[in-house]
Coordinates of C-alpha atoms and ligand atoms in Angstrom, one line a residue:
X1 CA 67.1 146.4 75.8
X2 CA 68.3 149.1 73.4
X3 CA 70.7 151.9 74.2
X4 CA 70.0 155.5 73.0
X5 CA 72.8 157.8 71.8
X6 CA 72.9 161.3 70.4
X7 CA 75.1 160.1 67.5
X8 CA 76.5 156.7 66.4
X9 CA 79.6 156.6 64.2
X10 CA 80.2 153.5 62.0
X11 CA 84.0 153.0 61.4
X12 CA 87.1 153.2 63.5
X13 CA 89.5 154.7 60.9
X14 CA 90.9 158.2 60.7
X15 CA 87.6 159.6 59.4
X16 CA 85.4 158.0 62.0
X17 CA 88.0 158.9 64.6
X18 CA 88.1 162.6 63.7
X19 CA 84.3 162.8 63.7
X20 CA 84.2 161.2 67.1
X21 CA 86.8 163.6 68.4
X22 CA 85.0 166.7 67.0
X23 CA 81.6 165.5 68.3
X24 CA 83.1 164.7 71.7
X25 CA 84.2 168.3 72.2
X26 CA 80.5 169.4 71.7
X27 CA 79.0 167.2 74.4
X28 CA 76.3 164.5 74.1
X29 CA 76.3 160.7 74.2
X30 CA 78.4 159.4 71.3
X31 CA 79.0 155.7 70.3
X32 CA 81.6 154.5 67.7
X33 CA 81.5 151.0 66.3
X34 CA 84.3 149.2 64.5
X35 CA 83.9 145.7 63.1
X36 CA 87.6 144.9 63.4
X37 CA 90.4 146.6 65.4
X38 CA 90.7 150.4 65.5
X39 CA 93.0 151.8 62.7
X40 CA 93.3 148.3 61.2
X41 CA 92.3 149.2 57.6
X42 CA 93.3 152.0 55.2
X43 CA 94.2 154.4 58.1
X44 CA 96.7 152.0 59.6
X45 CA 98.3 151.5 56.2
X46 CA 98.9 155.1 55.2
X47 CA 102.3 156.8 54.8
X48 CA 100.9 159.9 56.5
X49 CA 101.8 162.5 53.9
X50 CA 100.0 165.8 54.1
X51 CA 100.6 166.4 50.4
X52 CA 98.3 169.2 49.5
X53 CA 100.6 170.5 46.8
X54 CA 102.4 167.3 46.0
X55 CA 99.2 165.4 45.4
X56 CA 97.0 168.1 43.8
X57 CA 97.2 171.0 41.4
X58 CA 96.1 174.3 42.7
X59 CA 92.6 174.3 41.2
X60 CA 89.4 172.8 42.4
X61 CA 87.3 172.4 45.5
X62 CA 89.4 169.5 46.9
X63 CA 92.6 171.6 46.9
X64 CA 90.8 174.3 48.9
X65 CA 89.5 171.8 51.4
X66 CA 92.9 170.1 51.7
X67 CA 94.6 173.4 52.3
X68 CA 92.3 174.2 55.2
X69 CA 92.8 170.8 56.6
X70 CA 96.6 171.0 56.5
X71 CA 96.5 174.3 58.4
X72 CA 94.7 172.5 61.3
X73 CA 97.5 170.0 62.1
X74 CA 99.8 172.1 64.3
X75 CA 97.0 173.0 66.8
X76 CA 95.5 169.5 66.5
X77 CA 98.9 167.8 67.3
X78 CA 99.0 169.9 70.6
X79 CA 95.4 169.1 71.5
X80 CA 95.8 165.3 70.9
X81 CA 99.0 165.2 72.9
X82 CA 97.3 167.1 75.8
X83 CA 94.1 164.9 75.8
X84 CA 95.5 161.5 75.1
X85 CA 99.3 161.7 75.5
X86 CA 99.7 160.5 71.9
X87 CA 102.3 162.2 69.7
X88 CA 101.1 162.2 66.1
X89 CA 104.7 162.9 64.9
X90 CA 103.9 165.9 62.9
X91 CA 106.9 166.8 60.7
X92 CA 107.0 170.1 58.8
X93 CA 110.1 169.6 56.7
X94 CA 108.3 170.0 53.3
X95 CA 108.2 167.7 50.4
X96 CA 110.2 167.3 47.2
X97 CA 108.4 166.4 44.0
X98 CA 111.3 165.1 41.9
X99 CA 111.6 165.3 38.1
X100 CA 113.6 162.6 36.4
X101 CA 113.1 163.7 32.7
X102 CA 112.8 166.9 30.7
X103 CA 109.0 166.5 30.3
X104 CA 108.4 166.3 34.0
X105 CA 110.7 169.3 34.5
X106 CA 108.6 171.5 32.2
X107 CA 105.3 170.2 33.7
X108 CA 106.5 170.9 37.2
X109 CA 107.7 174.4 36.4
X110 CA 104.1 175.2 35.1
X111 CA 102.7 173.7 38.3
X112 CA 104.9 176.1 40.4
X113 CA 103.4 179.1 38.5
X114 CA 99.8 177.9 39.1
X115 CA 100.4 177.2 42.8
X116 CA 102.1 180.5 43.4
X117 CA 99.1 182.3 41.9
X118 CA 96.9 180.6 44.5
X119 CA 99.2 181.9 47.2
X120 CA 101.1 178.7 48.0
X121 CA 104.9 178.5 48.5
X122 CA 106.4 176.4 45.7
X123 CA 110.1 176.6 44.7
X124 CA 112.2 175.0 41.9
X125 CA 115.5 173.4 43.0
X126 CA 118.1 172.3 40.4
X127 CA 119.4 168.7 40.5
X128 CA 122.5 170.0 42.4
X129 CA 120.4 171.9 44.9
X130 CA 118.3 168.7 45.5
X131 CA 121.4 166.7 46.2
X132 CA 122.8 169.4 48.5
X133 CA 119.6 169.1 50.5
X134 CA 119.3 165.3 50.3
X135 CA 122.8 163.8 49.4
X136 CA 121.4 160.2 49.3
X137 CA 119.3 161.0 46.2
X138 CA 120.4 159.9 42.7
X139 CA 122.3 162.1 40.3
X140 CA 119.6 161.2 37.7
X141 CA 117.2 163.7 39.4
X142 CA 117.0 166.7 37.1
X143 CA 115.4 169.0 39.7
X144 CA 112.4 169.1 42.0
X145 CA 109.7 171.3 43.3
X146 CA 110.1 172.0 47.0
X147 CA 106.7 172.4 48.8
X148 CA 107.8 174.0 52.1
X149 CA 104.3 173.7 53.7
X150 CA 103.5 170.0 52.9
X151 CA 104.4 167.8 55.8
X152 CA 103.6 164.4 57.3
X153 CA 102.3 162.6 60.4
X154 CA 102.4 159.0 61.7
X155 CA 99.0 157.8 60.3
X156 CA 98.2 155.1 63.0
X157 CA 99.2 157.5 65.8
X158 CA 96.9 160.2 64.3
X159 CA 94.0 157.8 64.1
X160 CA 94.5 156.4 67.6
X161 CA 95.1 160.0 68.8
X162 CA 91.7 161.0 67.6
X163 CA 90.0 157.9 69.1
X164 CA 91.8 158.0 72.4
X165 CA 91.1 161.8 72.8
X166 CA 87.4 161.1 72.0
X167 CA 87.3 158.3 74.5
X168 CA 88.9 160.6 77.1
X169 CA 86.0 163.0 76.5
X170 CA 83.4 160.3 77.0
X171 CA 82.8 158.7 73.6
X172 CA 82.0 155.0 74.0
X173 CA 84.2 152.9 71.5
X174 CA 83.5 149.3 70.7
X175 CA 85.8 147.1 68.6
X176 CA 84.6 143.9 66.9
X177 CA 81.1 145.2 66.6
X178 CA 79.8 145.2 63.0
X179 CA 76.8 147.2 61.9
X180 CA 74.7 144.9 59.7
X181 CA 71.8 147.2 59.0
X182 CA 70.5 150.7 59.5
X183 CA 67.1 151.1 61.1
X184 CA 65.0 153.6 59.1
X185 CA 61.5 155.0 59.8
X186 CA 59.4 157.7 58.2
X187 CA 62.2 159.3 56.2
X188 CA 64.8 159.2 59.0
X189 CA 67.4 157.0 60.6
X190 CA 66.6 155.7 64.1
X191 CA 69.3 153.2 64.9
X192 CA 71.7 150.5 63.9
X193 CA 71.6 146.7 64.1
X194 CA 74.8 144.9 65.1
X195 CA 76.2 141.6 66.2
X196 CA 75.9 143.0 69.8
X197 CA 72.3 144.1 69.4
X198 CA 70.4 147.3 68.6
X199 CA 71.6 150.8 69.3
X200 CA 69.2 153.7 68.9
X201 CA 70.1 157.2 67.6
X202 CA 68.6 159.8 65.3
X203 CA 72.1 160.6 64.0
X204 CA 74.2 157.9 62.3
X205 CA 77.4 158.7 60.5
X206 CA 78.7 156.1 58.0
X207 CA 82.5 156.4 57.9
X208 CA 83.2 152.8 56.8
X209 CA 85.8 153.6 54.1
X210 CA 85.8 151.3 51.1
X211 CA 83.1 149.2 52.8
X212 CA 80.6 151.9 53.2
X213 CA 78.4 150.8 50.2
X214 CA 77.7 147.4 51.9
X215 CA 75.7 149.3 54.5
X216 CA 74.3 152.1 52.4
X217 CA 72.9 149.9 49.6
X218 CA 70.3 148.9 52.3
X219 CA 69.0 152.4 52.0
X220 CA 68.2 151.9 48.3
X221 CA 71.1 154.0 47.1
X222 CA 74.6 153.0 46.1
X223 CA 77.5 155.5 46.0
X224 CA 80.0 155.5 43.1
X225 CA 82.8 154.3 45.4
X226 CA 85.3 151.5 44.8
X227 CA 88.3 150.0 46.6
X228 CA 91.9 150.7 45.5
X229 CA 94.6 148.5 47.0
X230 CA 98.0 149.9 47.9
X231 CA 101.1 148.1 49.1
X232 CA 104.0 149.6 51.0
X233 CA 107.3 148.5 52.7
X234 CA 109.6 150.0 55.3
X235 CA 113.3 149.9 56.0
X236 CA 115.4 151.2 58.9
X237 CA 118.8 152.9 58.6
X238 CA 121.4 153.4 61.3
X239 CA 121.9 157.1 60.4
X240 CA 119.2 159.3 58.9
X241 CA 119.5 158.9 55.1
X242 CA 116.7 161.2 54.3
X243 CA 115.0 164.2 56.0
X244 CA 112.5 165.4 53.4
X245 CA 109.6 163.4 52.0
X246 CA 110.4 162.5 48.3
X247 CA 107.5 162.2 45.9
X248 CA 107.7 160.9 42.4
X249 CA 105.1 159.5 40.0
X250 CA 106.4 155.9 40.5
X251 CA 106.9 155.9 44.3
X252 CA 107.4 158.0 47.4
X253 CA 109.9 157.8 50.3
X254 CA 108.7 159.1 53.6
X255 CA 111.3 159.4 56.4
X256 CA 110.0 158.7 59.9
X257 CA 111.4 158.8 63.4
X258 CA 114.3 156.6 64.3
X259 CA 115.7 156.2 60.8
X260 CA 112.6 154.4 59.4
X261 CA 111.7 155.1 55.7
X262 CA 108.3 154.1 54.3
X263 CA 108.2 153.3 50.6
X264 CA 104.9 153.3 48.8
X265 CA 102.6 152.7 47.2
X266 CA 101.2 150.4 44.5
X267 CA 97.7 151.2 43.0
X268 CA 95.4 148.3 42.2
X269 CA 91.8 149.3 41.6
X270 CA 88.6 147.2 42.4
X271 CA 89.9 144.6 44.8
X272 CA 89.4 144.0 48.5
X273 CA 92.2 141.5 48.5
X274 CA 94.8 143.0 50.8
X275 CA 97.5 140.4 50.4
X276 CA 101.0 141.8 49.9
X277 CA 102.5 140.5 46.6
X278 CA 106.0 139.9 45.5
X279 CA 105.2 141.7 42.3
X280 CA 104.1 144.8 44.1
X281 CA 107.0 145.0 46.6
X282 CA 109.6 144.2 43.9
X283 CA 108.2 147.0 41.7
X284 CA 108.4 149.5 44.6
X285 CA 111.9 148.4 45.5
X286 CA 113.2 148.9 41.9
X287 CA 111.7 152.4 41.9
X288 CA 113.1 153.3 45.3
X289 CA 116.6 152.1 44.3
X290 CA 116.4 154.4 41.3
X291 CA 115.6 157.4 43.5
X292 CA 117.9 156.5 46.4
X293 CA 120.5 153.9 45.5
X294 CA 121.9 153.5 49.0
X295 CA 118.5 152.1 50.2
X296 CA 119.9 148.6 49.4
X297 CA 122.1 148.9 52.5
X298 CA 119.1 149.6 54.8
X299 CA 117.7 146.9 57.1
X300 CA 114.4 145.4 55.9
X301 CA 111.5 146.2 58.4
X302 CA 108.1 145.0 57.0
X303 CA 105.5 145.0 54.3
X304 CA 101.7 145.8 54.4
X305 CA 98.7 146.7 52.2
X306 CA 95.6 148.7 52.7
X307 CA 92.4 149.4 50.7
X308 CA 91.7 153.1 49.8
X309 CA 88.2 154.3 49.2
X310 CA 88.0 156.0 45.8
X311 CA 85.0 157.6 44.1
X312 CA 84.0 158.1 40.4
X313 CA 84.9 161.8 40.3
X314 CA 87.8 161.6 42.8
X315 CA 86.0 163.7 45.5
X316 CA 84.9 162.4 48.9
X317 CA 81.2 162.1 49.9
X318 CA 80.5 164.5 52.8
X319 CA 76.9 165.1 53.8
X320 CA 73.5 163.9 54.6
X321 CA 71.7 161.1 52.8
X322 CA 69.4 162.5 50.1
X323 CA 66.4 160.5 51.5
X324 CA 67.0 159.7 55.1
X325 CA 67.3 162.6 57.6
X326 CA 70.0 162.2 60.3
X327 CA 72.0 159.7 58.2
X328 CA 75.4 161.2 57.4
X329 CA 78.1 159.9 55.1
X330 CA 81.9 160.7 55.2
X331 CA 83.9 158.5 52.9
X332 CA 85.8 158.3 49.6
X333 CA 88.9 160.2 50.7
X334 CA 91.1 157.9 48.5
X335 CA 94.8 158.8 48.8
X336 CA 94.2 161.8 51.1
X337 CA 92.2 160.7 54.0
X338 CA 94.9 161.4 56.6
X339 CA 95.4 164.9 55.2
X340 CA 91.6 165.6 55.0
X341 CA 90.7 164.1 58.4
X342 CA 90.7 167.2 60.6
X343 CA 88.4 169.2 58.3
X344 CA 86.1 166.2 57.6
X345 CA 85.6 165.7 61.3
X346 CA 84.7 169.4 61.8
X347 CA 82.4 169.5 58.8
X348 CA 80.4 166.4 59.8
X349 CA 80.2 167.5 63.5
X350 CA 78.8 170.9 62.2
X351 CA 76.2 169.0 60.1
X352 CA 75.1 166.8 63.0
X353 CA 74.7 169.9 65.1
X354 CA 72.8 171.7 62.3
X355 CA 75.4 174.5 62.3
X356 CA 75.8 176.5 59.0
X357 CA 79.2 176.4 57.3
X358 CA 81.0 179.0 55.3
X359 CA 82.6 176.3 53.1
X360 CA 81.3 175.4 49.7
X361 CA 80.4 171.7 50.2
X362 CA 78.3 171.4 47.1
X363 CA 80.9 169.4 45.1
X364 CA 81.0 166.8 47.9
X365 CA 77.3 166.3 48.4
X366 CA 76.0 162.8 48.7
X367 CA 73.2 163.3 46.1
X368 CA 75.7 163.4 43.2
X369 CA 77.0 160.1 41.5
X370 CA 74.5 157.7 43.0
X371 CA 72.7 154.7 41.6
X372 CA 69.1 154.2 42.5
X373 CA 68.8 150.5 43.4
X374 CA 65.6 148.6 42.4
Ligands
FAD401 C1 99.1 152.3 51.1 C2 98.3 153.6 51.4 C3 99.0 154.8 51.6 C4 98.3 155.9 51.9 N1 99.0 157.1 52.2 C5 98.3 158.2 52.5 C6 99.0 159.4 52.8 O1 100.3 159.4 52.8 N2 98.3 160.5 53.1 C7 96.9 160.5 53.2 O2 96.3 161.6 53.4 N3 96.2 159.4 52.9 C8 96.9 158.2 52.6 N4 96.2 157.1 52.3 C9 94.7 157.1 52.2 C10 94.1 157.1 53.6 O3 94.7 156.0 54.3 C11 92.6 156.9 53.5 O4 92.0 157.9 52.7 C12 92.0 157.0 54.9 O5 92.6 156.1 55.8 C13 90.5 156.6 54.8 O6 90.0 156.6 56.1 P1 88.6 155.9 56.5 O7 88.4 156.1 58.0 O8 87.6 156.4 55.6 O9 88.8 154.4 56.1 P2 89.4 153.1 56.9 O10 90.7 153.4 57.5 O11 89.4 152.0 55.9 O12 88.4 152.9 58.0 C14 87.0 152.5 57.8 C15 86.7 151.6 59.0 O13 85.3 151.2 59.0 C16 85.2 149.9 59.4 N5 83.8 149.5 58.9 C17 83.4 149.4 57.7 N6 82.1 148.9 57.6 C18 81.8 148.7 58.9 C19 80.5 148.2 59.5 N7 79.5 147.9 58.8 N8 80.5 148.1 60.9 C20 81.6 148.5 61.6 N9 82.7 148.9 61.1 C21 82.8 149.1 59.8 C22 86.3 149.2 58.8 O14 86.6 148.0 59.4 C23 87.4 150.2 58.9 O15 88.2 150.0 60.1 C24 96.9 155.9 52.0 C25 96.2 154.7 51.8 C26 96.9 153.5 51.6 C27 96.2 152.2 51.4

C-alpha cells in the first residue's frame, strides 16, 4: 500500500527543515524523510554564524539573498520558540573581521566603502578599539571591521526548531528512511522509493545537502556540486572570554552560551570522509592561539566534522528540475546554509504552491551548471 502526500521533502538538515516548516504553515499533508538522524550532517556541525558581511562582499545575487534571510531571524526565533519551545539562541552582537597585516587592513577598508554604499553598517576599529571591546584578543591585531548586523544562532537548535515546529503543525517526519529512487512518469515526479516502501506525491523536494547528486543522477542530470569537509573544536571557559564573533581568514571564534567557544573550520574539498584529524585540529588550535592567546587556559570540550555542499559557481541550486515537473531542488549552500535557511524555505514553499516571487532567482536556477548523463 502506498501513502499519498501533497509534498515529500528528502533531507532532515536545516534546508529540509526550513522547507518543511514553511510548507506546514500553508496546510496540506507533508512528509519529510531523513536517512540518518535529524541534524546529524552539515547542519549539526555548523558554527551558526549569520555572516552576511563577514563572508561576502556587497555585490552579487547571493549577498542580496543573504541579507533578506538575515532580516528574517528575529521574527523566526520568536515563532519557533512559540511553536516548539526551542530557543535558537539568536545573538545580535555583531562580528569582527580582524586584520593582522597591512595588506588586510587596506583590503578591509575598501570593503567598508563598498558595503556602506549598499546600505550596510560597517565600521573600522583600530587595534586599540578592538582590544577595548574584546580584551582577550592579541595585540598583533592591527584593526577590524565591525559588522553590527551580523549575528549568530545555535545551528542544531535552529535545525531542530524548524523540524519540531513543522511536526507540531502536522508534518510527518521519519528518521532512518533513505530515499533510493525517484519515481518519474510522463515528465513529472510521482513519488519516492525508500527502505520503508513507496510514498506517492506530485511534489518532491531534494534537500539532501552534499548527497543530493546520488539521487538526482537517476533523473539523467548531475548538478555541479561537491563535498567540502570542515572540522571544528570547542572549549569552555569559566568566565566569558569573548562576546563578539571573531572572523579571520585562518579561523573563526564563535562565543556561545555558558562560556563555550566554537573554533572553526578547516576546508578540505572533495571528500565525504568526516573523520576528525590531528592535523586539522592542531592547525585550528595554532591559529586560535594567535588570535586569543588565553584560549590555552580554557577547558577542552569536543571536536567534530561536517560535509558542506559546495557548487561550481558558489551559488546554491534553488528551483524546479529542468525536465521533471514537481521535482524541486534546494542544495549547495556551502558555508552559509544556516544563514540562508529562512529565505530558502520560503522560496521553495512558494514554488511548490506556484506562487510568483519578486526575487530574482535566475542566478540560482537548476538548469545552469549541469551535466547531461548518458
Ligand atoms: C564545520 C562547518 C561549519 C559551518 N558553519 C556555518 C556557519 O557558521 N554559518 C552558516 O550559515 N553555515 C555554516 N556551515 C554550512 C552549513 O552547515 C550548510 O550549508 C548547511 O547545513 C547545509 O544544510 P543542508 O540541509 O543542505 O545539508 P545537511 O545538513 O547535510 O542535510 C542534508 C540531509 O539530507 C540527508 N539525505 C541525503 N540524501 C538522502 C536520501 N537519499 N534519503 C534521505 N535523506 C537523505 C542527509 O543524511 C542529511 O541529514 C558550516 C558547515 C560546516 C561543515
